Coordinates of C-alpha atoms in Angstrom, one line a residue:
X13 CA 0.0 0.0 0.0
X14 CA 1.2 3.3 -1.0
X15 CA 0.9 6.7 1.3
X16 CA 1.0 9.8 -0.4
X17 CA 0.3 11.5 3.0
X18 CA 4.3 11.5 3.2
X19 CA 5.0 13.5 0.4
X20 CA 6.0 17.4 1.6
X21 CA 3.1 19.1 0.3
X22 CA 4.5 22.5 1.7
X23 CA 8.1 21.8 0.0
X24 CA 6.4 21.1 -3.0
X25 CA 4.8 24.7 -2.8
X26 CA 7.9 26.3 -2.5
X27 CA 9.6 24.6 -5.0
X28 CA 7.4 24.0 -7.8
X29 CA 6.9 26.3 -10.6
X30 CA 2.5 27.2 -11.1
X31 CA 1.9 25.4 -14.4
X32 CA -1.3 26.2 -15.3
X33 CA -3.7 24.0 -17.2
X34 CA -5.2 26.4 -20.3
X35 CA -7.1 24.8 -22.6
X36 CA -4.9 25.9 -25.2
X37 CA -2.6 23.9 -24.0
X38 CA 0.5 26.3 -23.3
X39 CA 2.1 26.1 -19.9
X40 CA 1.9 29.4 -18.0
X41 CA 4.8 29.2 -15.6
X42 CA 4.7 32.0 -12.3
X43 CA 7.2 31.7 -9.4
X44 CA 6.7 29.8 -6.1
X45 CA 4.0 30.0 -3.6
X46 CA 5.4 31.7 -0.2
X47 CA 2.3 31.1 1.7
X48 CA 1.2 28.2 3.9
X49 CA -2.8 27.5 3.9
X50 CA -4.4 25.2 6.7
X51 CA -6.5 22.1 4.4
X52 CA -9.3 23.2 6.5
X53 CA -9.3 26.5 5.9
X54 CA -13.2 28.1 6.2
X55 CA -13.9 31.4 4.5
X56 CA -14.3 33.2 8.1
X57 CA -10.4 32.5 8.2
X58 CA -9.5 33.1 5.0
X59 CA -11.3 36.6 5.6
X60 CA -9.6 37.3 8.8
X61 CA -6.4 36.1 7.3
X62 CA -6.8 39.2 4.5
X63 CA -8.0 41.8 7.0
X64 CA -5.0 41.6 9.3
X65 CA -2.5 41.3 6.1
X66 CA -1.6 37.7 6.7
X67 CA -2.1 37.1 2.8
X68 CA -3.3 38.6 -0.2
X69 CA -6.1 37.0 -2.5
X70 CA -3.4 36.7 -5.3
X71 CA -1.6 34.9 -2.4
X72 CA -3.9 32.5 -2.0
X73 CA -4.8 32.4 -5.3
X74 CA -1.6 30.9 -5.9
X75 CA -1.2 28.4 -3.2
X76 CA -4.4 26.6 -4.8
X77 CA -3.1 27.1 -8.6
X78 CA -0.1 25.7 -7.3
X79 CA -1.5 22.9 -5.1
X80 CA -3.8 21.9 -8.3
X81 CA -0.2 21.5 -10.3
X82 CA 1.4 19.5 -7.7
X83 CA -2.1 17.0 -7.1
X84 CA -2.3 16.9 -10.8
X85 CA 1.2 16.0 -11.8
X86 CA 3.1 14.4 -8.7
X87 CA 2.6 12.2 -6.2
X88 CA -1.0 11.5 -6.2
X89 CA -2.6 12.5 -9.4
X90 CA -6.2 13.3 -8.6
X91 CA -7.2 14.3 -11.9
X92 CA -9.7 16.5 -10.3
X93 CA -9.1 19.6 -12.8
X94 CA -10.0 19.6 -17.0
X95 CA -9.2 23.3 -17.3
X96 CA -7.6 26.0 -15.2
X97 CA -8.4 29.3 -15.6
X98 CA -5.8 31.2 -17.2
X99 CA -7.3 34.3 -15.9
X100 CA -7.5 33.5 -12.4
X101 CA -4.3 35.3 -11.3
X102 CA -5.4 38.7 -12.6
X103 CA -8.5 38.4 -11.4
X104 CA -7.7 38.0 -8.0
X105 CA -5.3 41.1 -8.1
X106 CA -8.3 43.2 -9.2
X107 CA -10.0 42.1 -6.1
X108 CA -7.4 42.8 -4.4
X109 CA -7.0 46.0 -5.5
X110 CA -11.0 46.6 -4.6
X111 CA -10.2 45.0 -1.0
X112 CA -7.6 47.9 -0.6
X113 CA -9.5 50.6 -1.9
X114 CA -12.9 49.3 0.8
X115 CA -14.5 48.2 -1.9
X116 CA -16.2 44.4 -1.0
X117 CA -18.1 42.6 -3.5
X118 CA -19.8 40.2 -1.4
X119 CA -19.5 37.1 1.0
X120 CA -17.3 35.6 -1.2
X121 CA -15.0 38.4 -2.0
X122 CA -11.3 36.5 -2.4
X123 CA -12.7 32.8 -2.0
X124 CA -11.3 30.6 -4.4
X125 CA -13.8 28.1 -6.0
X126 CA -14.1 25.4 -8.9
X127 CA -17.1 24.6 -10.8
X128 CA -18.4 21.4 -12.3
X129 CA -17.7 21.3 -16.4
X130 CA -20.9 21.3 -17.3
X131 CA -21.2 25.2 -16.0
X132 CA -20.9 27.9 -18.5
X133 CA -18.3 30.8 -17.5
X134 CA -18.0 33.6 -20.6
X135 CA -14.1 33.3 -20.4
X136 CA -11.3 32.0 -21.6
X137 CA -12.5 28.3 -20.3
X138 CA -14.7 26.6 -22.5
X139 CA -17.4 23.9 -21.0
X140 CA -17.2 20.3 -22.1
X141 CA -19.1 17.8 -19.6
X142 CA -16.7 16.1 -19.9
X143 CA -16.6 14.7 -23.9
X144 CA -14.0 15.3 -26.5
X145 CA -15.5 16.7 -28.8
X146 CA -16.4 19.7 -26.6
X147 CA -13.2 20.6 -25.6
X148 CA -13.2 24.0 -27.9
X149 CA -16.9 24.4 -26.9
X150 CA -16.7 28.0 -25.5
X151 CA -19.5 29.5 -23.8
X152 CA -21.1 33.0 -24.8
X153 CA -21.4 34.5 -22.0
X154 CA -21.5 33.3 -18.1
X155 CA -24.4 30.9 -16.7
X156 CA -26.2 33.0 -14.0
X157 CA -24.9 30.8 -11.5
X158 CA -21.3 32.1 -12.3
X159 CA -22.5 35.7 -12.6
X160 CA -23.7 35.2 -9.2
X161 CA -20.7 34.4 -8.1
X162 CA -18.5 36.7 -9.9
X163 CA -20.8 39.6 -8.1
X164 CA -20.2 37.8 -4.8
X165 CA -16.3 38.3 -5.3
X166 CA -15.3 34.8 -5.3
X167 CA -12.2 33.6 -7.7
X168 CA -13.1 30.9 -10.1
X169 CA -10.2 28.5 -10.2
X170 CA -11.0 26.6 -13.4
X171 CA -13.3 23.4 -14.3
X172 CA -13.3 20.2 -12.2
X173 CA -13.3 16.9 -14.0
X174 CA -16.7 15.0 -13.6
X175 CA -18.9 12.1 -15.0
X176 CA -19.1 12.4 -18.6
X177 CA -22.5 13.8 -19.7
X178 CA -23.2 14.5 -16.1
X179 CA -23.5 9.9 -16.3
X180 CA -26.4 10.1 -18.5
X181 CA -24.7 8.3 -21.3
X182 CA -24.1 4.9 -20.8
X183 CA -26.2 1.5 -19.2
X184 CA -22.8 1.2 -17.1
X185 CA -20.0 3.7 -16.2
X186 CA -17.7 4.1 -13.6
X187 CA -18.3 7.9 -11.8
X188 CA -15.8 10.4 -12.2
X189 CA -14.8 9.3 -15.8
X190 CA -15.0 11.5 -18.6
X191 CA -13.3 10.9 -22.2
X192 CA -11.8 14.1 -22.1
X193 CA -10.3 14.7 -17.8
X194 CA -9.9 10.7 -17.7
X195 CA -10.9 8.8 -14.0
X196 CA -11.1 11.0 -11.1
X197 CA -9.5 9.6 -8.0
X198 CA -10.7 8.9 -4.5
X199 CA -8.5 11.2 -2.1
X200 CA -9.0 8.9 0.4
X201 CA -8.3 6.0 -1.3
X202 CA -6.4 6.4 -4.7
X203 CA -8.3 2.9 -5.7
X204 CA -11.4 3.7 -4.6
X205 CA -14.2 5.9 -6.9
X206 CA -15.2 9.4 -6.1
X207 CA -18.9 9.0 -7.0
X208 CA -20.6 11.3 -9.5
X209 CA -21.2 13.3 -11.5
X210 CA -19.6 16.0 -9.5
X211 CA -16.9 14.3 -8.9
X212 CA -13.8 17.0 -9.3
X213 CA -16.0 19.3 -7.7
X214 CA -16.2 17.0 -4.7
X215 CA -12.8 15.6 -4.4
X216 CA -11.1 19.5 -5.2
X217 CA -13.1 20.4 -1.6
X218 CA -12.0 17.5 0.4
X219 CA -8.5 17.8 -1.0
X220 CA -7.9 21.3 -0.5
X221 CA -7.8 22.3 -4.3
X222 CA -10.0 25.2 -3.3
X223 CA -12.4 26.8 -0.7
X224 CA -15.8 25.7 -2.3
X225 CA -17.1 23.9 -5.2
X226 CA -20.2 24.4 -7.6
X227 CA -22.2 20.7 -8.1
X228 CA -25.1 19.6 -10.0
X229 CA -27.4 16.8 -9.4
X230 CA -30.5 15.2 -11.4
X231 CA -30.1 12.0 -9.0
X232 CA -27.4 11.6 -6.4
X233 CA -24.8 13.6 -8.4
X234 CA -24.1 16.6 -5.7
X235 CA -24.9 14.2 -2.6
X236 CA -23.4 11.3 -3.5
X237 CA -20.1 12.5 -4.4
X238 CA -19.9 14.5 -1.3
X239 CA -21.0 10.5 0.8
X240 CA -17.5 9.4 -0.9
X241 CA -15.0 12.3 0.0
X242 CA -16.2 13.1 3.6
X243 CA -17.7 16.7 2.6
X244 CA -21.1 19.0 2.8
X245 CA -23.1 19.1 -0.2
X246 CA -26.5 20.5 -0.4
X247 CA -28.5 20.1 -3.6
X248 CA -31.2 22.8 -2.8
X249 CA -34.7 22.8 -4.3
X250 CA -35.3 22.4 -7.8
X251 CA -35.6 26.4 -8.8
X252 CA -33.6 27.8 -5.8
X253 CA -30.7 28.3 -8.4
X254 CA -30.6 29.1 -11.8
X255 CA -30.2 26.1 -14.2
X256 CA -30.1 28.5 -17.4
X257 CA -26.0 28.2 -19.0
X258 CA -25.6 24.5 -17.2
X259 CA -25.3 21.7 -20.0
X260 CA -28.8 19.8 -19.2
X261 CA -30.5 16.3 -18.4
X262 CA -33.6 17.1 -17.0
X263 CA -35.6 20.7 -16.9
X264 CA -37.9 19.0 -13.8
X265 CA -34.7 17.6 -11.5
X266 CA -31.5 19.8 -12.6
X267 CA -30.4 21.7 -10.0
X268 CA -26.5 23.8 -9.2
X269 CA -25.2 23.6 -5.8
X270 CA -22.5 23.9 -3.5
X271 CA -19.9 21.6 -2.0
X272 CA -18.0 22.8 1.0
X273 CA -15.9 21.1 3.9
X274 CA -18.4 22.9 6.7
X275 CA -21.9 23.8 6.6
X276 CA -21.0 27.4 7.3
X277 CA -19.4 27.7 4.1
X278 CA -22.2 25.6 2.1
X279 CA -24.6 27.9 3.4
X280 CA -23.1 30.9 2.6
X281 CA -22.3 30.2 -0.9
X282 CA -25.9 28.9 -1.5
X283 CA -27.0 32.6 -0.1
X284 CA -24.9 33.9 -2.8
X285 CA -26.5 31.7 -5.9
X286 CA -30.6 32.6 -5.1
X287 CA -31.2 35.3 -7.6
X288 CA -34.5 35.5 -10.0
X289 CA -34.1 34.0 -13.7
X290 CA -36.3 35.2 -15.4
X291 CA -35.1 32.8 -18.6
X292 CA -35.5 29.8 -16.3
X293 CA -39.4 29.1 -15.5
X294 CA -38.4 27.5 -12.1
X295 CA -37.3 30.2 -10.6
X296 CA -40.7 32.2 -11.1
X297 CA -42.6 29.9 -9.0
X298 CA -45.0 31.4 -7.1
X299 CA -44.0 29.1 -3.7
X300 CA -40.4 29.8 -4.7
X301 CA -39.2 30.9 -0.8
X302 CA -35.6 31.3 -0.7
X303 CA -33.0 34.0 1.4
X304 CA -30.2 35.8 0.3
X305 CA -28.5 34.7 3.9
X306 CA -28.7 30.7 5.1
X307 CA -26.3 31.3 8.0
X308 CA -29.1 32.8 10.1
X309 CA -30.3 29.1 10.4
X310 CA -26.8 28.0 11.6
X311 CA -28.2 27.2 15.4
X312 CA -26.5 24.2 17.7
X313 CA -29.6 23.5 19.1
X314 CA -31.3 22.9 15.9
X315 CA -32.4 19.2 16.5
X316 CA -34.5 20.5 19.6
X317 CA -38.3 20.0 19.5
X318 CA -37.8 18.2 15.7
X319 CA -39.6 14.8 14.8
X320 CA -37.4 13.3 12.0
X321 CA -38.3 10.6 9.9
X322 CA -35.7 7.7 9.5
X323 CA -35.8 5.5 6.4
X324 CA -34.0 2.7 7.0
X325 CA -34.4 0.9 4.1
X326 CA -31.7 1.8 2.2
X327 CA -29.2 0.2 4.5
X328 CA -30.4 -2.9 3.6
X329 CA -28.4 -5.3 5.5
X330 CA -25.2 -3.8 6.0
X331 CA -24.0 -4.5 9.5
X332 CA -21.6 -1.9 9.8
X333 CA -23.7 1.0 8.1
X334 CA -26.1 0.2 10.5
X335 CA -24.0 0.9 13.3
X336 CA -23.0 3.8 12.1
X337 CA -27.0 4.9 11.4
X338 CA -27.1 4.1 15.0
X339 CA -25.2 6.4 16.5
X340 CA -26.4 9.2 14.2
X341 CA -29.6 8.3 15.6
X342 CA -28.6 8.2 19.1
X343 CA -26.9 11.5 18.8
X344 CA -30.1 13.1 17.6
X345 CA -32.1 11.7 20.3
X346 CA -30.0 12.9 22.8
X347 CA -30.5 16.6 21.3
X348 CA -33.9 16.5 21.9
X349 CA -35.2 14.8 18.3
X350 CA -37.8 12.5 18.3
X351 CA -37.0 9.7 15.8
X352 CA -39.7 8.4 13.4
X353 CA -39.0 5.0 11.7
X354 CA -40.4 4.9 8.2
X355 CA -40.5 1.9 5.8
X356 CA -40.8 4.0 2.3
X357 CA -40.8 7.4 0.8
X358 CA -41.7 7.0 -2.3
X359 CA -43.3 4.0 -4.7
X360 CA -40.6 1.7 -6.0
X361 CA -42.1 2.1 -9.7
X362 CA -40.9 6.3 -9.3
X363 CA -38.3 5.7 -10.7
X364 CA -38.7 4.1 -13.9
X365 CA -41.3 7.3 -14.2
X366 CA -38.4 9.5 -14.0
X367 CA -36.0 7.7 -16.3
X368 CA -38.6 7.8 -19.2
X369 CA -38.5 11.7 -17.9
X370 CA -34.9 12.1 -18.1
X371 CA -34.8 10.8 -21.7
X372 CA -36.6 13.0 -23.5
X373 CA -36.0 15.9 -21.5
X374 CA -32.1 15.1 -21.9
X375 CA -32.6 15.2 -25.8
X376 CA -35.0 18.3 -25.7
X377 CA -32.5 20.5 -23.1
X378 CA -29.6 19.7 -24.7
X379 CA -30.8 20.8 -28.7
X380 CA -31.4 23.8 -26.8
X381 CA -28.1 24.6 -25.0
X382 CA -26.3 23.1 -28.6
X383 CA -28.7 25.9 -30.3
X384 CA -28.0 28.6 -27.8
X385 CA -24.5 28.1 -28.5
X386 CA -24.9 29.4 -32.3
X387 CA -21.7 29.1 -34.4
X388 CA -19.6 28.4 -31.4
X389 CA -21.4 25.1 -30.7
X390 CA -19.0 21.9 -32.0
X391 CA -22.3 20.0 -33.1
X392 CA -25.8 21.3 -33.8
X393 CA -27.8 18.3 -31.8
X394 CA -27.9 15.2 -30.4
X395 CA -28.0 12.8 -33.3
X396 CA -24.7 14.7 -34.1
X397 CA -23.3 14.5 -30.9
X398 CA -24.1 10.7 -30.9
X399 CA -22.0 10.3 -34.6
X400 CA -18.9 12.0 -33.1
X401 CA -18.9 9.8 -29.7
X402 CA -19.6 7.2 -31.5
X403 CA -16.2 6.8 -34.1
X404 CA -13.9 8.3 -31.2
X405 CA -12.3 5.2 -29.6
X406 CA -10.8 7.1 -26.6
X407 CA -15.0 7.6 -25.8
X408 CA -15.8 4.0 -26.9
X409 CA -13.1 2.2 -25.1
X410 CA -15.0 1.1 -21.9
X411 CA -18.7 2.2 -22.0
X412 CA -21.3 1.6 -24.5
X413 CA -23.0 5.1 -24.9
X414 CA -26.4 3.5 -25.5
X415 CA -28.4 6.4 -23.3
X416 CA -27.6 8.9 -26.0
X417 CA -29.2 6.7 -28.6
X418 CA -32.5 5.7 -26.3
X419 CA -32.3 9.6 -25.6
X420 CA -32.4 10.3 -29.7
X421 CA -35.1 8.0 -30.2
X422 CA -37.8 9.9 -28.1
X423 CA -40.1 12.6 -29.7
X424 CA -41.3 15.6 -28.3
X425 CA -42.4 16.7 -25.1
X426 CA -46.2 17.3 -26.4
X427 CA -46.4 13.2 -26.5
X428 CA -48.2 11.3 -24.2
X429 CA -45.5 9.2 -22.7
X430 CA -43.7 12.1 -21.5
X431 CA -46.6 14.1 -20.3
X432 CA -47.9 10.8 -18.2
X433 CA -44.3 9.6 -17.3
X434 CA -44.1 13.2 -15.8
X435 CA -47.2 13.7 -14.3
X436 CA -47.2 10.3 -12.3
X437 CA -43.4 11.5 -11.5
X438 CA -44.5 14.7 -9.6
X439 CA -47.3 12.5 -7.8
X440 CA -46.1 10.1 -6.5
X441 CA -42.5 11.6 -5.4
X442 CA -44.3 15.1 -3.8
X443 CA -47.9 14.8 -2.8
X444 CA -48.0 10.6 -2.7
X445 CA -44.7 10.5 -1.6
X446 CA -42.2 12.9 0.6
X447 CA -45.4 15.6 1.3
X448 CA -47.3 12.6 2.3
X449 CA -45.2 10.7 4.4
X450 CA -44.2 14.0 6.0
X451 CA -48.1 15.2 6.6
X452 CA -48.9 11.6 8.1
X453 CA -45.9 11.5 10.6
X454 CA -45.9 15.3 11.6
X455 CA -42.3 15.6 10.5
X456 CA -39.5 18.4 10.1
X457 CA -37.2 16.6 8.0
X458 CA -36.2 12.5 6.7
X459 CA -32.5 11.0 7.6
X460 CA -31.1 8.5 5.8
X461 CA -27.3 7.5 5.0
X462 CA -26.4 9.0 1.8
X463 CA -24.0 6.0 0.9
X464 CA -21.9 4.0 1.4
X465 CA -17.6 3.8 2.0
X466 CA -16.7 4.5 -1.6
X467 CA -16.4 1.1 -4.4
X468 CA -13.4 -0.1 -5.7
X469 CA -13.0 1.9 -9.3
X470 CA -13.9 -0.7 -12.0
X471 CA -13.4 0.6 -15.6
X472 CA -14.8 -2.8 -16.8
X473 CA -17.8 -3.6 -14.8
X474 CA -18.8 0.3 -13.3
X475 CA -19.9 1.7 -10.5
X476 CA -21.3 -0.9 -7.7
X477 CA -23.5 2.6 -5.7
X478 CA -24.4 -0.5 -2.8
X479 CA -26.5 1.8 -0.4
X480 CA -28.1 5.3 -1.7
X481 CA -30.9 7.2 -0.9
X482 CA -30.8 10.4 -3.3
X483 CA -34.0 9.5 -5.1
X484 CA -37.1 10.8 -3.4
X485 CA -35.8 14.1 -3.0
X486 CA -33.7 14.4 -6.2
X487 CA -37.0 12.9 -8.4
X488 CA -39.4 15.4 -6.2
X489 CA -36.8 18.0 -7.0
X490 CA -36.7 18.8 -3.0
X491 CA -33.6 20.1 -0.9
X492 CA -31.4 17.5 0.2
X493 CA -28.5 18.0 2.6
X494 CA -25.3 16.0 3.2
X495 CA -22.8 15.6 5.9
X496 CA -20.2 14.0 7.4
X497 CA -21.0 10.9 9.5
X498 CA -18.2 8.7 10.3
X499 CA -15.9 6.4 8.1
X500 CA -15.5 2.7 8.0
X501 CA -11.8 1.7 7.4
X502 CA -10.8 5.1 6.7
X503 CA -13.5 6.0 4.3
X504 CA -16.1 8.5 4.7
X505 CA -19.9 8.1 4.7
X506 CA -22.6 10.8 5.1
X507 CA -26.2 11.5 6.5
X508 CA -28.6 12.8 4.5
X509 CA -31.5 15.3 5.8
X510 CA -34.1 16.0 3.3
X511 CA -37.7 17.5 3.3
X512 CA -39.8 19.3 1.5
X513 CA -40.2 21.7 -1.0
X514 CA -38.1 25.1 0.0
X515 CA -37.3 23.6 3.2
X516 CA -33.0 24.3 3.1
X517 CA -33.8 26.6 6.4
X518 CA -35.4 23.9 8.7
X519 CA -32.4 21.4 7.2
X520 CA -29.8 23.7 7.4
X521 CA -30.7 24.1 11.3
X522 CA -30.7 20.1 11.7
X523 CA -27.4 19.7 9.3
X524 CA -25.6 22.2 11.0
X525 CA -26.8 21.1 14.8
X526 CA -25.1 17.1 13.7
X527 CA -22.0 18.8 12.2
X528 CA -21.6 20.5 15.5
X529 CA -22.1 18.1 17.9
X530 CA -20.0 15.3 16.2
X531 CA -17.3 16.6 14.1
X532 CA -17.2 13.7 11.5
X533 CA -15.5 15.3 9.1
X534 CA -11.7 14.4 8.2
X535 CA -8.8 14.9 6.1
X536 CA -7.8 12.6 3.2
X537 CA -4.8 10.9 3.3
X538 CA -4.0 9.9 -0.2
X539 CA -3.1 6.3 0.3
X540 CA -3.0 3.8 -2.3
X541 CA -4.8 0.6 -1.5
X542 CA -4.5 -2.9 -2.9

């Protein structure tokens, strides 16, 4: 078994040049970083740190440009990162430069962050999700979600590697692989998969590659990623965030969100991302309740008075899971939760609803984005996209594609099987399912475990997920938050709290109140197993 945790990280700072990853291809080389940055670093700190003078953002700026190098090309290559911004540098001096002059853009102002590739940013990064063929495929302008953030002052890294087609491409993959970034790496575990499809995104944040992280989930793809490498993800409500400028699968469950090591720093990125769209329908609903700060909810005694819901089911038989759900639950209990055991949340037969969902809407959202592109988009549509996967080898090596083909072959979304696949969707996930089972057991929120310890990687037979409970409230397109739990054999697994529609408040009190009083989170190591 190797153990990268012996390597000199900090001597590696000092003495290796920056080489930056732009998608041109032409190494940008800047002197050493002087600066030493704690791998736990909140944003509180890093604020304090640039109020008294400890550090400039250009400094820090640095010390993550240079740590992505030196996790990128020795020692343990993560493979995190597909692009890095060439621009990121400057940037941060001109924040700098407002920082000096009392000029503060927002809670973010001098945070470095990455953001899934599937994220548009009007730069000099173009967004690929992953595939080949989209590696020139630069964006107009920025998605609103990197606008918002931009406003909020934060520095925007580059592009984290991630599941290919956000996973919706294949019957059988292996998450964090993408033809163009190759496998992403467990930092835990070098062997051992990251989860998906934000899996860069995930394992940048537990690995110290940055501050925060932008996700996105249809099914399990913020939460589950965040299960594997011991960090906080919430995937908020389905209209919370702007979806508009994020390469689609599904207008009903896409959402953006963020990954952070602390639920602080989740929640105060997520306050920054809540603007009105007035190009994306679902952030005009008229229920839409959202708040431009989450860290009000940030209360230690959060779990007080609460009924939660426990579905258990997912667990299955898992001995050691269980034990680890137990404690959870015994922690809750004794901060004054009362504990609901629940068989179900939703009917088993959901899912096949949503899948029949996710086809055509994948096909119908991403002619759209292809179109919005204009002349800058590398193919026009689908059935093109499907021709150029199809005769690259490097794409057809492991994984059979077959999704984009049973994707192609749907119509519109005025036919029938859509319209009743998504009706019976909506039902029986909201009011059949998670509003129902809430209603009936006079519940604040539902716990569950979020997954698993992390799979061995297996490019030839894909991802074994074992235990997951993303569904309900990814299908329902509800908030779901998760944290840190414990680990088994050095891995991480998380808890996830979810509820009901617009509910991040009430699950931020309850996410924040565990995180607390347990402290479950922990830094990877970077071994190599057998």
């Amino acid at each position: 078994m190797k153990n990268y945790n012996t390597i000199n990280f900090q001597a590696l700072r000092v003495v290796l040049p920056l080489l930056l990853l732009c998608s041109c291809g032409s190494p940008i080389r800047k002197e050493a970083d002087p600066i030493t940055v704690n791998d736990e670093i909140t944003i509180a700190e890093i604020q304090e740190a640039y109020k008294t003078g400890k550090y400039s953002i250009e400094e820090l700026t640095r010390f993550y440009l240079n740590r992505i190098d030196s996790l990128s090309y020795n020692g343990p290559e993560l493979n995190a990162m597909i692009t890095v911004n060439p621009d990121a540098l400057s940037i941060a001096e001109q924040l700098d430069d407002e920082m000096n002059e009392g000029s503060v853009r927002g809670p973010l102002h001098g945070i470095p962050i990455v953001l899934k590739d599937n994220i548009d940013t009007g730069d000099k990064m173009p967004c690929t999700a992953g595939a080949r063929f989209m590696k020139a495929s630069y964006p107009l302008e920025d998605s609103p979600l990197a606008a918002q953030l931009r406003q909020a002052g934060a520095v925007i890294l580059g592009k984290a590697n991630m599941s290919e087609w956000a996973n919706f491409h294949s019957n059988y993959s292996s998450s964090g692989w993408s033809g163009l970034g190759g496998q992403t790496k467990n930092p835990y575990d070098l062997t051992r998969n990251p989860c998906g499809s934000s899996s860069g995104s995930a394992v940048a944040v537990s690995a110290n590659l940055c501050v925060l992280a932008i996700g996105t989930e249809t099914n399990g793809s913020i939460v589950c990623p965040s299960n594997n490498n011991g960090i906080v993800g919430i995937k908020p409500t389905v209209g919370l965030i702007s979806r508009r400028g994020i390469i689609p699968i599904s207008f009903t469950q896409d959402t953006g969100g963020p990954m952070a090591r602390t639920v602080t720093d989740a929640a105060i990125c997520l306050g920054a991302l809540t603007a009105v769209d007035s190009l994306d329908a679902k952030t005009l609903s008229p229920d839409r309740k959202v708040c431009r700060d989450y860290t009000q909810f940030l209360k230690t005694d959060g779990m007080v008075g609460k009924r939660i819901g426990y579905w258990k089911s997912p667990l299955g038989h898992h001995k050691r899971m269980t034990e680890v759900m137990d404690r959870a639950v015994t922690f809750f209990k004794s901060q004054g939760a009362m504990i609901v055991e629940l068989d179900s949340v939703i009917a088993q037969d959901t899912s096949d609803y949503s899948f029949t969902v996710l086809l055509y809407e994948f096909k119908d959202g991403l002619n759209q984005y292809l179109q919005n592109l204009g002349s800058a988009a590398p193919v026009p549509d689908l059935e093109a996209l499907i021709e150029e996967t199809f005769k690259d080898s490097v794409e057809m090596k492991y994984f059979d594609h077959e999704l984009l083909k049973m994707a192609q072959s749907k119509g519109s979304l005025d036919e029938d099987d859509y319209l009743n696949a998504l009706q019976e969707m909506l039902k029986l996930s909201q009011k059949e399912g998670i509003d129902a089972v809430m209603n009936q057991n006079r519940l604040d929120a539902i716990i569950a475990p979020t997954g698993g310890p992390a799979w061995k990687t297996d490019l030839i037979n894909g991802d074994n997920f074992g235990i997951h409970s993303s569904s309900p409230a990814a299908i329902a397109g509800y908030p779901n938050i998760t944290v840190p739990m414990g680990q088994i054999d050095g891995l991480p697994v998380g808890l996830s709290i979810f509820g009901r529609a617009w509910s991040e408040p009430e699950l931020l009190e309850i996410a924040y109140a565990y995180e607390q009083g347990t402290a479950k989170r922990f830094t990877p190591t970077f071994i190599e197993g057998e």
